[in-house]
Coordinates of C-alpha atoms and ligand atoms in Angstrom, one line a residue:
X1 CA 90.1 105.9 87.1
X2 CA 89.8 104.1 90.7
X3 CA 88.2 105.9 93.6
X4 CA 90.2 107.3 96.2
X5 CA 89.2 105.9 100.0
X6 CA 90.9 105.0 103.3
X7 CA 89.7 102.6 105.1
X8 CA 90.5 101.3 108.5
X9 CA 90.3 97.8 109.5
X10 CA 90.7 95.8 112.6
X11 CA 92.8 92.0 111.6
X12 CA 93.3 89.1 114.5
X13 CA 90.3 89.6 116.4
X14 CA 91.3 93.1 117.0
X15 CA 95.0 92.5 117.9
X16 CA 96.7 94.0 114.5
X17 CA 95.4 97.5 112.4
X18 CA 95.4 98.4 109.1
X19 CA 94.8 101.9 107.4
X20 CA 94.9 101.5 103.6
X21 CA 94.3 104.2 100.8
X22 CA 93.6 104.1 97.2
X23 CA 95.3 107.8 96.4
X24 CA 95.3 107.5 92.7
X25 CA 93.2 110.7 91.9
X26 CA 94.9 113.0 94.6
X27 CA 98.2 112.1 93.1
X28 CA 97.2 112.5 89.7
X29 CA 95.9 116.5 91.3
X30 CA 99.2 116.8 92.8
X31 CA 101.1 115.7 90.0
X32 CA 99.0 118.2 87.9
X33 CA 99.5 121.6 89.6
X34 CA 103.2 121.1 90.1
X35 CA 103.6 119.6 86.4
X36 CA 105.7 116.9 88.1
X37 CA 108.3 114.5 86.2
X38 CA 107.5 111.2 86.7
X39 CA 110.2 110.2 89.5
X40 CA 108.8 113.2 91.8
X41 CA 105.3 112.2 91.1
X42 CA 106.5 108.6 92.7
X43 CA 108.5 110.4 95.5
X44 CA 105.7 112.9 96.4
X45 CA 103.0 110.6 95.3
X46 CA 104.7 108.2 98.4
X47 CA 104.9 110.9 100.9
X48 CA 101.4 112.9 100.2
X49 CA 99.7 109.6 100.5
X50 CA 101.4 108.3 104.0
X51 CA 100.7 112.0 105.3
X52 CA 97.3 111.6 104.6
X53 CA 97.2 108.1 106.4
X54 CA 98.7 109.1 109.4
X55 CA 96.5 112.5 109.0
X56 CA 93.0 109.9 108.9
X57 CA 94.4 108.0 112.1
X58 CA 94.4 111.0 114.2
X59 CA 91.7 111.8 116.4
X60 CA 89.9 115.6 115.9
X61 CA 89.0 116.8 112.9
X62 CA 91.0 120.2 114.0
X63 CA 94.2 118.1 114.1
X64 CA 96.7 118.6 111.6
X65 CA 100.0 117.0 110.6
X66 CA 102.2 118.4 108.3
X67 CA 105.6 116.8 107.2
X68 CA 108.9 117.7 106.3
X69 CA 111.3 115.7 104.6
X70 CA 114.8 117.2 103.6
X71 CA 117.8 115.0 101.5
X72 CA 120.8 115.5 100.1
X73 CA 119.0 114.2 96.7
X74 CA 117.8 115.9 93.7
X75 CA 114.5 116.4 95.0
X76 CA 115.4 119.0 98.0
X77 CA 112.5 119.6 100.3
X78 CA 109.2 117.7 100.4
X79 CA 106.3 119.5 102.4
X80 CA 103.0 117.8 102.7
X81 CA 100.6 119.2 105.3
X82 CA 96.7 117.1 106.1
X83 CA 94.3 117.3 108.5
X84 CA 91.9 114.7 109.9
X85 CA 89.5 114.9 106.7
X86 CA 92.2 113.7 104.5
X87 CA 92.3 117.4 103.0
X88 CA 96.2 117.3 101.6
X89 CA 98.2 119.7 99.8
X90 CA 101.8 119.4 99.2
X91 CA 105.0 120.4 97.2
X92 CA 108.4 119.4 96.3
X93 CA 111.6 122.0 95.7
X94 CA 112.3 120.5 92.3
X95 CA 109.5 119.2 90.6
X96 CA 111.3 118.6 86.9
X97 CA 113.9 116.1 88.6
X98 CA 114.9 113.5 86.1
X99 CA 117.1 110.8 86.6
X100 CA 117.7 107.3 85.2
X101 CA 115.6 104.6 86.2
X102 CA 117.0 102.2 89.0
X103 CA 118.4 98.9 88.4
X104 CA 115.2 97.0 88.9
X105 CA 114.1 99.3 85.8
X106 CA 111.9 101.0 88.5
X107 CA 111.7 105.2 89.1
X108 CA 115.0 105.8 91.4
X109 CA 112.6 107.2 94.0
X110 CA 115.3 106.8 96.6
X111 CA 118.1 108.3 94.2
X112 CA 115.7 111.3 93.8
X113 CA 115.2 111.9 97.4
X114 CA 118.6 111.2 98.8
X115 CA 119.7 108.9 101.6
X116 CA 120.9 111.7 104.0
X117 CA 118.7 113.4 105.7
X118 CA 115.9 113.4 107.8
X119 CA 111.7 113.4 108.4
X120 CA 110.5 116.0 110.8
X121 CA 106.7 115.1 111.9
X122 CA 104.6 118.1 113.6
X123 CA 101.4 117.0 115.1
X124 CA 99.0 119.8 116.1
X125 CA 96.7 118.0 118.5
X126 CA 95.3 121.1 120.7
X127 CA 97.0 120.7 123.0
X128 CA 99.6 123.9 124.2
X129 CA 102.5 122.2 122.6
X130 CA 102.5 120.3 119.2
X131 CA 104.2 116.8 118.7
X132 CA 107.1 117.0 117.0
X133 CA 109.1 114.5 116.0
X134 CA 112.7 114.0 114.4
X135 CA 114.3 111.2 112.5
X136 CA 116.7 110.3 110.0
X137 CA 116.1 108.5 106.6
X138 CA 117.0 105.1 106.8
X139 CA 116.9 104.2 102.6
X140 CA 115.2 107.4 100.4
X141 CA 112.6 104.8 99.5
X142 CA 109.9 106.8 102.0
X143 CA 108.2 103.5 103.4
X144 CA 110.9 102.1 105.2
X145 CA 111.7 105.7 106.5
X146 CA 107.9 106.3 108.5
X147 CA 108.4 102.6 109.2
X148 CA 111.6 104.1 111.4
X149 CA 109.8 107.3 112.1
X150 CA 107.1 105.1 113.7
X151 CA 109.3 102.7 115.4
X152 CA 112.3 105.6 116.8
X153 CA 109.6 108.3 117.5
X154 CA 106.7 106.7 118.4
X155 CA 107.7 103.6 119.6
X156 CA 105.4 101.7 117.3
X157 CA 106.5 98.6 115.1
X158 CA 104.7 99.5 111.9
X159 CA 104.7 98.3 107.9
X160 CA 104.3 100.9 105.7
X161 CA 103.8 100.4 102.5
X162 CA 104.1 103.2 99.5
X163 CA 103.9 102.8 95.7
X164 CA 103.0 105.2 92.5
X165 CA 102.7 103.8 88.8
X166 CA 103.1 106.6 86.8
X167 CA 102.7 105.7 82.6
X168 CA 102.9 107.9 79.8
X169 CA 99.6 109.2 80.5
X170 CA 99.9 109.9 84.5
X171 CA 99.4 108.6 87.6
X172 CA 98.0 105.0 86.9
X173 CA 97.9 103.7 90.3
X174 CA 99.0 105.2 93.8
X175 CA 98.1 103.9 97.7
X176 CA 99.6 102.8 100.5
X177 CA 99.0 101.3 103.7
X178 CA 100.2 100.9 107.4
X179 CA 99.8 98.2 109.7
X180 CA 100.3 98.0 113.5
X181 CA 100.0 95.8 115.9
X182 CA 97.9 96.6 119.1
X183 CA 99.3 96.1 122.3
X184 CA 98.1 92.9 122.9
X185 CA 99.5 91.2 119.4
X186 CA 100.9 87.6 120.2
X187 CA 104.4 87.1 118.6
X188 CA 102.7 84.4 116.5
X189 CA 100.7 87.8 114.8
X190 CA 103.6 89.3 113.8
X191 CA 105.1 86.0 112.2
X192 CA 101.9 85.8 110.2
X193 CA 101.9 89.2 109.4
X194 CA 105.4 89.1 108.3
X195 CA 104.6 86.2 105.9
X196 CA 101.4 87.4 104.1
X197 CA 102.5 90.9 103.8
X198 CA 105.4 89.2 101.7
X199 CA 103.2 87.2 99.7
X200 CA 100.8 89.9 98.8
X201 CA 103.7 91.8 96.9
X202 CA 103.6 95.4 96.0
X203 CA 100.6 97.6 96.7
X204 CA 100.9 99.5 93.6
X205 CA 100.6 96.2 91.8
X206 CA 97.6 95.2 93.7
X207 CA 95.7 98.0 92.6
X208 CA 96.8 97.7 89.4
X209 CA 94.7 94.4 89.4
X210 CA 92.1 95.8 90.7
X211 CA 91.8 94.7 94.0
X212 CA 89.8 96.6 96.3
X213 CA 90.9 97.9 99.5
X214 CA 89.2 95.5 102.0
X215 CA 91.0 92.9 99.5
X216 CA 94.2 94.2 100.1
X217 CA 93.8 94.3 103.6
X218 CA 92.9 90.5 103.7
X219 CA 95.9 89.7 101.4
X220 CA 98.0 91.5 103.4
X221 CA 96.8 90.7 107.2
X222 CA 95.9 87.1 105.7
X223 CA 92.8 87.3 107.6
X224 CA 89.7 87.1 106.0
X225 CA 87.5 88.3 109.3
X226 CA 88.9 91.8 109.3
X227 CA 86.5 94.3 110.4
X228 CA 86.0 97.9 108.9
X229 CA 86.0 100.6 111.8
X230 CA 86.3 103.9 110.4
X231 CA 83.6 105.9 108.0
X232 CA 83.8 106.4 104.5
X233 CA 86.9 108.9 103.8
X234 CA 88.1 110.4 100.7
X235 CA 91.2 112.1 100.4
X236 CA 91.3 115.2 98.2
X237 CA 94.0 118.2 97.1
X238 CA 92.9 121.0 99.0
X239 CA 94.4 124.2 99.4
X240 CA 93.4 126.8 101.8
X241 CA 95.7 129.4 101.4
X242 CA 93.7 132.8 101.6
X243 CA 94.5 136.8 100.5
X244 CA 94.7 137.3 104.6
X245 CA 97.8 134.9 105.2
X246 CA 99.9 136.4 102.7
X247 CA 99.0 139.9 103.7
X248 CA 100.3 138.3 107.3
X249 CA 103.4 137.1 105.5
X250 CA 104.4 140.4 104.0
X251 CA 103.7 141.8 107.3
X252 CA 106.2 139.5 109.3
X253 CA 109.2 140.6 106.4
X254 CA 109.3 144.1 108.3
X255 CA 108.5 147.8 107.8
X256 CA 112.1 148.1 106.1
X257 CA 111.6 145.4 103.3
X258 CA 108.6 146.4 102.7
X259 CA 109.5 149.7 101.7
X260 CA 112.2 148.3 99.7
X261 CA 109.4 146.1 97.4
X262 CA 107.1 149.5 97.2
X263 CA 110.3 151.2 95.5
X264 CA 110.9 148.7 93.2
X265 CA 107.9 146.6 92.0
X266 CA 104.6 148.1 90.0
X267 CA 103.2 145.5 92.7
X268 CA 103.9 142.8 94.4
X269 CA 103.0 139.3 94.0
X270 CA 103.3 136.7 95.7
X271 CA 102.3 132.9 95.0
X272 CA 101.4 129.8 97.2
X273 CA 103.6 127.0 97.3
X274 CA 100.6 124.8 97.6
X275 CA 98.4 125.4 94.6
X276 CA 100.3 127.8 92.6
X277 CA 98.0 130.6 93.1
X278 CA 98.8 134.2 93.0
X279 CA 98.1 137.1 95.4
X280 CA 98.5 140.6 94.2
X281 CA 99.1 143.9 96.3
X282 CA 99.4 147.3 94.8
X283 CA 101.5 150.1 95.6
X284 CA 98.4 151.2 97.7
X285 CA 97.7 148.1 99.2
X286 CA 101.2 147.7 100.2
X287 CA 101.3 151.5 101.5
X288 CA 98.0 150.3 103.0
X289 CA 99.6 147.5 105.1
X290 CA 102.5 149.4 106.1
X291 CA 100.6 152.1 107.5
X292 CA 98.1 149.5 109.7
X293 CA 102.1 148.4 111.1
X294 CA 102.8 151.7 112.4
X295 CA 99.6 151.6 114.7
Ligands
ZN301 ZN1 97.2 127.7 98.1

């Protein structure tokens, strides 16, 4: 299997950037822990791997992005949450969506997901108030939508580029990549752009032959001078979902509920939506946490 990366390159003598990933084994994690059918592996393949671009293209290693996307599809919600290391994790409401395969013969990623709805971006930078941004999905496909996103919130042109092969097997192929133009890009840049990004055809497709990720970069900038700027990253599945947090989230259901769960349950467990693993508190332990409330 390929090796995940992102890499960051500089095209037209500076004027255009490219972040591309090869998220192949991250996919084939996520796909894993959530036993995912093959269309939501495509759909949440897609969105894990632009949340971990736009995670690597931020600027402290404290910064952290996480991602909402809600539809009126199959799917329901899609969380993905990354910080600057490309650490990812992620989940999906219904992971076991299975629907027939679009008319191209392709997984109906946007049927899955749904038209209607919207992306909701949260940037914690440090700084007193996070980023947020709100946008409405423009086709379900996921790439066009962050190319809006990019465009109607942060008033940036932007390609973004998505795509999952999934086979019998798994995850055979996943990446993506977004290009922008800097602020001095000529008009000219963009035209070019336009054409070679065309020509290069699907990302998925281009892994899929093999093609490393500086290759892709020149096929799609059609520049053969691009220059790598950023350090080697790999982007992993990583949860860190501890004991402590859940203990917090019992705390914020309330003295009242509580007391409820102690009545009922021999204990109470409670399991992270992220990796799927479980966190058990006892009658004592729950008595425990009740009586730290009262002080
Ligand atoms: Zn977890």
């Amino acid at each position: 299997m390929s090796q995940d990366k992102i890499e960051k390159y500089l095209a037209y003598d500076g004027r255009i950037s490219i972040i591309c990933a090869n998220t192949t084994n991250l996919v084939e994690n996520l796909r894993k822990i959530h036993n995912l059918s093959p269309v939501v592996t495509a759909a949440l393949g897609r969105f894990v791997t632009v949340t971990t671009l736009m995670a690597a293209e931020m600027k402290n290693s404290e910064d952290v992005i996480t991602v909402q996307l809600k539809a009126n599809g199959p799917i329901g919600q899609m969380i993905a949450v990354a910080n600057n290391k490309a650490q990812v994790k992620a989940y999906a409401q219904n992971v076991s969506v299975d629907i027939p395969l679009n008319e191209d013969g392709k997984l109906d990623v946007s049927g899955a997901v749904g038209i209607e709805g919207f992306i909701n971006v949260v940037k914690d930078i440090g700084l007193k108030e996070p980023y947020v941004g709100i946008v409405p999905l423009v086709s379900g496909e996921i790439g066009d939508d962050f190319a809006s996103y990019f465009v109607k919130s942060e008033g940036q042109q932007a390609a973004v580029a998505l795509g999952v092969l999934v086979n019998k097997e798994g995850v055979k192929q996943a990446g993506g990549y977004i290009i922008k133009p800097m602020p001095d890009a000529k008009e000219e840049d963009i035209q070019n752009l336009e054409q070679s990004i065309f020509k290069a055809g699907a990302i998925s497709k281009m892994l899929d032959n093999n093609l490393t990720l500086e290759e892709i970069a020149k096929k799609v900038t059609g520049d053969e001078k691009i220059k790598l700027i950023n350090k080697e990253t790999t982007p992993e599945y990583k949860c860190d979902c501890t004991r402590e947090r859940f203990e917090r989230g019992l705390i914020s259901l309330g003295k009242e509920e509580l007391e409820k769960l102690i009545k009922t349950e021999e204990k109470t467990e409670t399991t992270c939506q992220f990796c799927n693993k479980k966190y058990e508190f006892t009658k004592q332990e729950m008595e425990q946490i009740i009586k730290n409330m009262k002080n």
